[in-house]
CSV table of C-alpha atoms in Angstrom, one decimal:
chain,number,residue,atom,x,y,z
D,264,MET,CA,135.7,42.2,0.4
D,265,THR,CA,136.2,40.9,4.0
D,266,SER,CA,136.2,43.7,6.6
D,267,PRO,CA,139.4,44.3,8.6
D,268,ALA,CA,137.4,43.8,11.8
D,269,LEU,CA,136.1,40.4,10.7
D,270,GLN,CA,139.6,39.3,9.7
D,271,GLN,CA,140.9,40.3,13.2
D,272,ALA,CA,138.0,38.5,14.8
D,273,GLU,CA,138.7,35.3,12.8
D,274,ALA,CA,142.4,35.5,13.8
D,275,ILE,CA,141.6,35.1,17.5
D,276,GLY,CA,138.7,32.6,17.5
D,277,ALA,CA,135.4,31.4,16.3
D,278,VAL,CA,133.1,34.2,15.1
D,279,ASP,CA,129.5,33.9,16.3
D,280,GLY,CA,128.3,36.5,13.9
D,281,PRO,CA,127.9,40.2,13.2
D,282,LEU,CA,126.1,42.4,15.7
D,283,ALA,CA,124.9,45.7,14.3
D,284,GLY,CA,125.5,48.6,16.6
D,285,TYR,CA,124.4,52.1,15.7
D,286,HIS,CA,127.9,53.5,15.4
D,287,ARG,CA,129.9,50.4,14.8
D,288,GLU,CA,129.6,47.0,13.2
D,289,TRP,CA,130.6,44.4,15.8
D,290,TYR,CA,131.8,40.8,15.5
D,291,VAL,CA,131.3,38.6,18.5
D,292,VAL,CA,134.1,36.1,19.0
D,293,ARG,CA,134.8,33.1,21.2
D,294,PRO,CA,138.6,33.4,21.6
D,295,GLN,CA,140.8,30.4,21.5
D,296,GLY,CA,144.2,29.6,23.0
D,297,GLU,CA,145.4,31.9,25.8
D,298,LEU,CA,142.5,34.3,25.3
D,299,THR,CA,139.8,31.6,26.1
D,300,ARG,CA,139.7,32.8,29.7
D,301,LEU,CA,138.2,36.1,28.6
D,302,GLY,CA,135.0,34.6,27.5
D,303,ARG,CA,133.2,36.1,24.5
D,304,VAL,CA,134.5,39.4,23.2
D,305,LYS,CA,133.6,41.7,20.3
D,306,ILE,CA,135.7,43.5,17.7
D,307,GLY,CA,134.2,46.5,15.9
D,308,GLU,CA,134.7,49.0,13.1
D,309,PRO,CA,132.8,52.2,12.2
D,310,ARG,CA,129.7,51.7,10.1
D,311,GLU,CA,130.0,53.5,6.8
D,312,ASP,CA,126.3,53.8,6.5
D,313,ALA,CA,125.7,55.3,9.9
D,314,LEU,CA,123.8,58.6,9.9
D,315,ARG,CA,125.4,60.9,12.5
D,316,PHE,CA,123.5,63.7,14.2
D,317,ASP,CA,125.4,64.1,17.4
D,318,ARG,CA,128.6,65.8,18.1
D,319,ARG,CA,131.5,63.5,19.2
D,320,TYR,CA,133.8,64.8,21.9
D,321,PHE,CA,136.3,62.0,22.2
D,322,ALA,CA,138.4,60.5,19.4
D,323,SER,CA,138.1,56.9,20.6
D,324,GLU,CA,135.5,55.0,22.6
D,325,ASP,CA,138.3,52.5,23.4
D,326,GLU,CA,140.3,55.2,25.2
D,327,VAL,CA,137.3,56.4,27.2
D,328,LEU,CA,136.6,52.8,28.4
D,329,LEU,CA,140.2,52.4,29.4
D,330,ASP,CA,140.0,55.6,31.4
D,331,LEU,CA,136.8,54.4,33.1
D,332,ALA,CA,138.4,51.1,34.0
D,333,ARG,CA,141.4,52.9,35.4
D,334,LEU,CA,139.2,55.2,37.5
D,335,GLY,CA,137.2,52.3,38.9
D,336,VAL,CA,133.9,53.0,37.2
D,337,PRO,CA,131.9,49.8,37.6
D,338,ARG,CA,130.0,47.8,35.0
D,339,VAL,CA,131.5,49.1,31.8
D,340,PRO,CA,132.9,46.8,29.1
D,341,PRO,CA,136.6,45.9,29.6
D,342,VAL,CA,139.0,46.7,26.7
D,343,HIS,CA,141.7,44.2,25.8
D,344,ARG,CA,144.6,44.4,23.3
D,345,VAL,CA,146.4,41.5,21.7
D,346,SER,CA,150.1,42.5,22.1
D,347,ARG,CA,151.4,40.7,19.0
D,348,SER,CA,148.9,42.1,16.6
D,349,GLY,CA,147.7,45.2,18.3
D,350,THR,CA,144.1,44.1,17.9
D,351,VAL,CA,141.7,45.9,20.3
D,352,PHE,CA,138.5,44.3,21.5
D,353,HIS,CA,135.8,44.7,24.1
D,354,GLY,CA,134.5,42.3,26.6
D,355,PHE,CA,131.1,41.0,25.5
D,356,ILE,CA,128.6,41.6,28.3
D,357,GLU,CA,126.4,38.5,28.6
D,358,GLY,CA,122.8,39.3,29.3
D,359,ARG,CA,119.8,41.0,27.8
D,360,THR,CA,119.2,44.6,26.9
D,361,LEU,CA,116.9,46.6,29.2
D,362,ALA,CA,114.9,47.3,26.0
D,363,SER,CA,114.1,43.6,25.7
D,364,LEU,CA,112.9,43.4,29.3
D,365,SER,CA,111.2,46.8,29.5
D,366,PRO,CA,110.4,48.2,26.1
D,367,ARG,CA,110.3,52.0,25.4
D,368,GLY,CA,107.3,53.6,27.2
D,369,GLN,CA,107.0,50.8,29.7
D,370,PRO,CA,108.0,51.1,33.4
D,371,VAL,CA,111.5,50.0,34.5
D,372,ALA,CA,112.0,47.7,37.5
D,373,PRO,CA,112.9,49.6,40.7
D,374,GLY,CA,116.2,47.8,41.1
D,375,HIS,CA,117.2,48.9,37.6
D,376,LEU,CA,116.1,52.4,38.3
D,377,ARG,CA,118.4,52.5,41.3
D,378,GLN,CA,121.3,51.3,39.2
D,379,ILE,CA,120.6,53.9,36.6
D,380,SER,CA,120.8,56.6,39.3
D,381,GLU,CA,124.1,55.1,40.5
D,382,ARG,CA,125.4,55.3,36.9
D,383,PHE,CA,124.7,59.0,36.8
D,384,ALA,CA,126.3,59.5,40.2
D,385,SER,CA,129.5,57.6,39.0
D,386,LEU,CA,129.8,59.9,36.0
D,387,SER,CA,129.2,63.0,38.1
D,388,ARG,CA,132.4,62.3,40.1
D,389,LEU,CA,134.5,62.6,36.9
D,390,ARG,CA,136.1,65.9,35.9
D,391,PRO,CA,137.9,66.9,32.7
D,392,GLY,CA,141.3,66.3,34.2
D,393,ASP,CA,140.4,62.7,35.2
D,394,LEU,CA,140.3,61.3,31.6
D,395,HIS,CA,143.3,61.0,29.3
D,396,ALA,CA,141.3,60.1,26.2
D,397,ARG,CA,142.1,62.3,23.3
D,398,ARG,CA,139.5,65.0,22.5
D,399,LEU,CA,138.3,65.8,19.0
D,400,ARG,CA,138.5,69.4,17.8
D,401,ASN,CA,135.2,71.1,17.9
D,402,PRO,CA,134.1,71.3,14.2
D,403,LEU,CA,132.5,74.6,14.9
D,404,ARG,CA,135.4,75.9,17.0
D,405,ARG,CA,133.3,78.1,19.2
D,406,ALA,CA,129.7,78.9,18.8
D,407,PRO,CA,129.2,82.7,18.5
D,408,GLU,CA,127.6,84.6,21.3
D,409,PRO,CA,124.0,85.9,20.6
D,410,ASP,CA,125.3,89.4,19.8
D,411,GLY,CA,127.8,87.9,17.3
D,412,ILE,CA,130.9,88.5,19.4
D,413,PRO,CA,133.0,85.4,19.6
D,414,PRO,CA,133.8,83.9,23.1
D,415,ARG,CA,137.0,84.7,24.7
D,416,PRO,CA,139.9,82.7,23.3
D,417,THR,CA,141.0,79.8,25.6
D,418,GLY,CA,144.3,78.9,24.1
D,419,ASP,CA,144.8,75.1,24.2
D,420,SER,CA,141.7,74.7,26.3
D,421,GLU,CA,139.7,74.0,23.1
D,422,HIS,CA,138.5,70.8,24.5
D,423,ARG,CA,137.9,71.8,28.1
D,424,PRO,CA,134.4,71.7,29.4
D,425,VAL,CA,132.0,74.5,28.6
D,426,ARG,CA,132.4,77.7,30.5
D,427,SER,CA,128.6,77.9,31.1
D,428,SER,CA,125.5,75.8,30.7
D,429,ALA,CA,124.2,78.4,28.2
D,430,HIS,CA,127.3,78.1,26.1
D,431,PHE,CA,127.0,74.3,26.2
D,432,LEU,CA,123.5,74.4,24.8
D,433,ARG,CA,124.4,77.0,22.2
D,434,GLU,CA,127.2,74.7,20.9
D,435,LEU,CA,124.7,71.8,20.7
D,436,LEU,CA,122.3,74.0,18.8
D,437,ALA,CA,125.1,75.2,16.4
D,438,PHE,CA,126.2,71.7,15.7
D,439,THR,CA,122.6,70.5,15.0
D,440,ARG,CA,122.0,73.6,12.8
D,441,GLU,CA,125.1,73.0,10.7
D,442,HIS,CA,125.4,69.2,10.6
D,443,ALA,CA,121.9,67.9,11.0
D,444,HIS,CA,120.0,70.6,9.2
D,445,ARG,CA,122.0,72.8,6.8
D,446,ALA,CA,124.4,70.1,5.6
D,447,ARG,CA,121.3,68.0,4.5
D,448,LEU,CA,119.4,70.8,2.7
D,449,PRO,CA,120.8,69.9,-0.7
D,450,ARG,CA,119.1,66.4,-0.6
D,451,PHE,CA,116.3,66.9,2.0
D,452,GLY,CA,115.5,70.6,1.8
D,453,PRO,CA,112.3,70.1,-0.2
D,454,LEU,CA,111.2,67.5,2.3
D,455,PHE,CA,111.9,69.8,5.3
D,456,ALA,CA,109.9,72.5,3.6
D,457,ARG,CA,106.9,70.2,2.9
D,458,LEU,CA,107.0,69.3,6.6
D,459,GLY,CA,106.7,73.0,7.6
D,460,ILE,CA,110.2,73.2,9.1
D,461,PRO,CA,111.4,76.9,8.7
D,462,PRO,CA,114.9,77.4,7.2
D,463,ASP,CA,116.1,79.4,10.2
D,464,VAL,CA,114.5,77.2,12.8
D,465,LEU,CA,117.8,76.8,14.8
D,466,GLY,CA,119.2,80.2,14.2
D,467,PRO,CA,120.5,82.8,16.7
D,468,HIS,CA,117.0,84.4,16.9
D,469,SER,CA,115.1,81.2,17.3
D,470,ARG,CA,113.1,80.2,20.4
D,471,LEU,CA,115.7,77.5,21.3
D,472,ALA,CA,118.5,80.0,21.2
D,473,ALA,CA,116.6,82.4,23.4
D,474,GLU,CA,115.9,79.6,25.9
D,475,ALA,CA,119.6,78.6,25.9
D,476,ALA,CA,120.6,82.0,27.0
D,477,LEU,CA,118.4,81.6,30.2
D,478,LEU,CA,120.1,78.5,31.5
D,479,THR,CA,121.4,78.4,35.0
D,480,ASP,CA,125.1,77.5,35.3
D,481,ARG,CA,125.9,74.1,36.6
D,482,PRO,CA,129.3,72.3,37.3
D,483,SER,CA,130.6,70.2,34.4
D,484,CYS,CA,131.1,66.4,34.6
D,485,LEU,CA,131.4,63.4,32.3
D,486,LEU,CA,128.2,62.6,30.4
D,487,HIS,CA,127.3,59.3,28.6
D,488,GLY,CA,125.2,61.2,26.0
D,489,ASP,CA,123.2,58.2,24.8
D,490,LEU,CA,121.8,56.4,27.9
D,491,HIS,CA,118.8,54.5,26.6
D,492,ARG,CA,117.3,51.0,27.0
D,493,ALA,CA,119.4,49.3,24.3
D,494,ASN,CA,122.6,50.6,25.8
D,495,LEU,CA,121.9,49.1,29.2
D,496,ILE,CA,122.6,45.4,29.5
D,497,VAL,CA,121.1,43.3,32.4
D,498,ASP,CA,123.5,40.4,33.2
D,499,PRO,CA,122.4,37.1,34.8
D,500,ALA,CA,122.9,38.6,38.3
D,501,ASP,CA,120.5,41.5,37.4
D,502,ALA,CA,123.4,44.0,37.4
D,503,LEU,CA,123.1,46.8,34.8
D,504,TRP,CA,126.0,47.4,32.5
D,505,THR,CA,126.4,50.5,30.3
D,506,ILE,CA,127.7,50.1,26.7
D,507,ASP,CA,128.2,52.4,23.7
D,508,TRP,CA,130.2,55.3,25.0
D,509,GLU,CA,130.7,56.9,21.5
D,510,LEU,CA,128.9,60.1,22.5
D,511,ALA,CA,130.5,60.5,25.9
D,512,ALA,CA,131.5,64.2,26.6
D,513,PHE,CA,132.1,66.7,29.3
D,514,GLY,CA,129.3,69.1,29.9
D,515,ASP,CA,126.1,70.1,31.8
D,516,PRO,CA,124.8,67.1,33.8
D,517,LEU,CA,121.3,68.1,33.3
D,518,TYR,CA,121.7,67.5,29.5
D,519,ASP,CA,122.5,63.8,30.3
D,520,LEU,CA,119.3,63.5,32.3
D,521,ALA,CA,117.2,65.2,29.6
D,522,THR,CA,118.7,62.9,26.9
D,523,HIS,CA,118.0,59.9,29.1
D,524,LEU,CA,114.3,60.9,29.7
D,525,HIS,CA,113.8,61.7,26.0
D,526,LEU,CA,115.1,58.3,24.9
D,527,MET,CA,113.6,56.2,27.6
D,528,ASP,CA,110.1,57.6,27.4
D,529,TYR,CA,109.1,56.6,30.9
D,530,PRO,CA,105.5,56.6,31.9
D,531,PRO,CA,104.7,60.0,33.6
D,532,ARG,CA,104.6,58.7,37.2
D,533,GLN,CA,107.9,56.9,36.8
D,534,ARG,CA,109.5,59.8,35.0
D,535,SER,CA,109.0,62.0,38.1
D,536,LEU,CA,110.6,59.3,40.3
D,537,VAL,CA,113.6,59.1,37.9
D,538,VAL,CA,114.1,62.9,38.2
D,539,ALA,CA,113.9,62.7,42.0
D,540,GLU,CA,116.3,59.8,42.2
D,541,TRP,CA,118.7,61.4,39.8
D,542,ARG,CA,118.7,64.6,41.9
D,543,GLN,CA,119.4,62.8,45.1
D,544,ALA,CA,122.2,60.6,43.7
D,545,VAL,CA,124.0,63.2,41.6
D,546,THR,CA,123.9,66.2,44.0
D,547,ALA,CA,125.4,64.0,46.7
D,548,VAL,CA,128.6,63.9,44.7
D,549,LEU,CA,128.2,67.1,42.5
D,550,PRO,CA,126.6,69.9,44.5
D,551,GLY,CA,124.8,72.4,42.3
D,552,ALA,CA,124.1,69.8,39.5
D,553,ASP,CA,120.4,70.4,40.0
D,554,ALA,CA,120.5,74.2,40.0
D,555,GLY,CA,117.6,75.6,38.0
D,556,LEU,CA,116.3,72.1,37.3
D,557,ALA,CA,112.6,73.0,37.2
D,558,ASP,CA,113.2,75.6,34.4
D,559,ASP,CA,116.1,74.1,32.6
D,560,LEU,CA,115.1,70.5,32.2
D,561,PRO,CA,112.2,71.5,29.9
D,562,ARG,CA,114.6,73.6,27.9
D,563,TYR,CA,116.9,70.7,27.3
D,564,LEU,CA,114.0,68.4,26.5
D,565,GLY,CA,112.8,70.9,24.0
D,566,TYR,CA,116.2,70.8,22.3
D,567,LYS,CA,116.1,67.0,22.2
D,568,ARG,CA,112.7,66.9,20.7
D,569,ALA,CA,113.9,69.4,18.0
D,570,GLN,CA,117.1,67.4,17.3
D,571,SER,CA,115.1,64.2,16.9
D,572,VAL,CA,113.0,65.9,14.1
D,573,PHE,CA,116.1,66.2,11.8
D,574,ALA,CA,117.5,62.8,12.8
D,575,ASP,CA,114.2,60.9,12.3
D,576,VAL,CA,113.0,62.7,9.2
D,577,VAL,CA,116.2,61.8,7.5
D,578,ARG,CA,116.3,58.2,8.8
D,579,GLN,CA,112.8,57.7,7.7
D,580,ALA,CA,113.7,59.0,4.2
D,581,VAL,CA,116.4,56.4,4.0
D,582,ALA,CA,114.0,53.7,5.1
D,583,VAL,CA,111.4,54.7,2.6
D,584,GLY,CA,114.0,54.9,-0.1
D,585,ALA,CA,115.3,51.4,0.7
D,586,ALA,CA,111.7,50.0,0.4
D,587,HIS,CA,111.0,51.8,-2.8
D,588,GLY,CA,110.1,49.4,-5.6
D,589,THR,CA,109.3,46.5,-3.2
D,590,PRO,CA,106.0,45.2,-1.9
D,591,ALA,CA,106.8,46.7,1.4
D,592,TRP,CA,106.9,50.3,0.1
D,593,ALA,CA,103.3,51.3,0.8
D,594,GLU,CA,103.4,49.9,4.3
D,595,GLN,CA,106.7,51.7,5.0
D,596,LEU,CA,105.2,55.0,3.7
D,597,GLY,CA,102.3,54.7,6.0
D,598,ARG,CA,104.5,53.8,9.0
D,599,THR,CA,106.8,56.7,8.2
D,600,ALA,CA,104.0,59.2,7.9
D,601,GLU,CA,102.6,58.3,11.3
D,602,LEU,CA,106.0,58.3,13.0
D,603,VAL,CA,107.1,61.6,11.5
D,604,HIS,CA,103.7,63.2,12.4
D,605,ASP,CA,104.1,62.2,16.0
D,606,ILE,CA,107.7,63.6,16.1
D,607,LEU,CA,106.6,66.9,14.6
D,608,VAL,CA,103.7,67.2,17.1
D,609,ARG,CA,106.1,66.7,20.0
D,610,ALA,CA,108.6,69.3,18.6
D,611,ALA,CA,106.0,71.8,17.5
D,612,GLU,CA,106.6,74.2,20.4
D,613,PRO,CA,110.4,74.3,20.5
D,614,LEU,CA,110.6,74.5,16.7
D,615,GLU,CA,107.8,77.1,16.6
D,616,LEU,CA,106.0,75.1,13.9
D,617,ALA,CA,102.9,77.1,12.8
D,618,ASP,CA,101.2,74.1,11.4
D,619,VAL,CA,102.0,70.4,11.7
D,620,PRO,CA,101.0,68.4,8.6
D,621,GLY,CA,99.0,65.3,9.1
D,622,PRO,CA,100.0,61.8,8.0
D,623,GLY,CA,98.0,62.2,4.8
D,624,ALA,CA,100.2,65.1,3.8
D,625,ILE,CA,103.4,63.6,5.0
D,626,GLU,CA,103.1,60.4,3.0
D,627,PRO,CA,103.1,62.0,-0.4
D,628,ALA,CA,106.0,64.2,0.6
D,629,TYR,CA,108.1,61.1,1.1
D,630,ALA,CA,106.8,59.5,-2.0
D,631,GLU,CA,107.8,62.5,-4.1
D,632,LEU,CA,111.2,62.5,-2.5
D,633,CYS,CA,111.7,58.9,-3.8
D,634,THR,CA,110.5,59.9,-7.2
D,635,ALA,CA,112.8,62.9,-7.4
D,636,ALA,CA,115.7,60.7,-6.3
D,637,ARG,CA,115.1,58.2,-9.1
D,638,HIS,CA,115.2,61.0,-11.8
D,639,ARG,CA,118.5,62.5,-10.6
């Protein structure tokens, strides 16, 4: 069955082919007729097979991009609508991903680092009242306070930014606990147990919850939420464009920096430079954004390492399952065991893991998961 997005793409021009994003399946189109002047564009639809581990704040990426354009935020994809059909599409940013020029773990060119700092600064200028994009209801309503007393009711401010940085991280922890961990226990619970992940690892008495309570308050601003090398496009003029705004949100600016550092995996020397440049650029437009940075940045990084355990353990289970019964299965098992071991080592401290299993113990855990799945 032809997808609606592909049908819409074919209706406006020649389709170059699908482009798999993480959240959406995209079709790149060369428009014909009156739309030719726009150059290549892309039309997308949600991926049914996407594994989601992050909370979404806005109902529509398209609406966020329209707001950013209205507010003059530079180098974000334009959004267009065909009036007669209502088809919505994004401008296709011609260029190469930063990932293809500077792979993860490798240093980034100074000019690109400067533009990344400028991107953070441009987001730090934006407050909740600046965007008109519809907010999604928090699936957890409000995360309870550590003593079990719910936060004060806020009326129709359900979607306003967090009242404190501590509350912001508690909500992230609650979402990860419910949607990335507990919701996946029926299928992956035995695997989590084999990997030494405690059942209450993200609970109210966990190390991460205790660390969240110690956060310094910082002013809220718009966050990209997923600023990594594949979401940064270098155009022919060497300008850096930012794509994939699905996880944009309002919250603690230090979280966006921590997420960026976690995903980029800069070499140590350059990482320190990125933090210094972020501090200079962001505090110039959002005073107080760096309050408590020395103590709180490691806390957010600990959360990101913990979150990645649940995401990558499940993603690797899907990859192993897809390879099961093929000649590539043994190789996939070995690759998965090494990758998951590395992830667990990085997250051992924030998750309070008493013992991290080696690749030799992880490989049979995934093999048995596949065997159990076949006999269901």
